XYZ file of C-alpha atoms in Angstrom:
57
model
C 200.949 69.260 36.070
C 198.575 72.737 36.226
C 197.295 71.664 39.111
C 200.287 71.373 41.054
C 200.241 75.350 40.472
C 196.599 76.190 41.238
C 198.119 78.540 44.239
C 200.112 80.692 42.405
C 197.482 80.566 39.097
C 194.668 81.845 41.836
C 197.096 84.466 43.065
C 197.433 85.433 39.735
C 193.860 85.551 39.047
C 192.936 87.573 42.033
C 195.686 90.161 41.592
C 194.432 90.395 38.135
C 190.852 90.581 39.347
C 192.066 93.660 41.611
C 193.942 95.300 38.920
C 190.608 95.725 36.831
C 188.405 96.564 39.671
C 190.567 99.758 39.851
C 191.072 100.248 36.580
C 186.908 100.251 36.032
C 186.635 102.557 39.388
C 189.192 105.142 37.824
C 187.502 105.151 34.632
C 183.885 105.588 35.646
C 184.750 108.218 37.758
C 186.431 110.146 35.520
C 183.489 110.022 33.168
C 181.001 111.445 35.852
C 183.650 113.916 36.340
C 183.071 114.725 32.964
C 179.767 114.542 32.475
C 179.678 116.847 35.861
C 181.716 119.907 34.406
C 179.806 119.619 31.196
C 176.599 119.702 32.779
C 177.975 122.801 34.891
C 179.244 124.330 31.761
C 176.315 124.601 29.962
C 174.229 125.712 33.376
C 176.350 128.510 33.409
C 175.945 128.908 29.586
C 172.362 128.832 29.971
C 172.120 131.356 32.672
C 173.581 133.845 30.736
C 174.971 137.284 31.187
C 171.488 138.383 32.692
C 172.533 135.699 36.093
C 174.886 139.041 37.088
C 173.057 140.991 39.670
C 175.532 144.078 38.941
C 176.670 144.841 35.334
C 180.106 145.666 34.832
C 181.122 148.919 34.287
């Protein structure tokens, strides 16, 4: 019967929850990094060449 194996079942569920937790953690971290990179690139593009105090010769 399944009730005799409840400990093994719960260990599997616990390991699955840990795996899901870390998977979501790294997924959302990568999404956050991509957004920050896009935001930085767009702010640098909006500043344009006038942000450089000395023009290159």
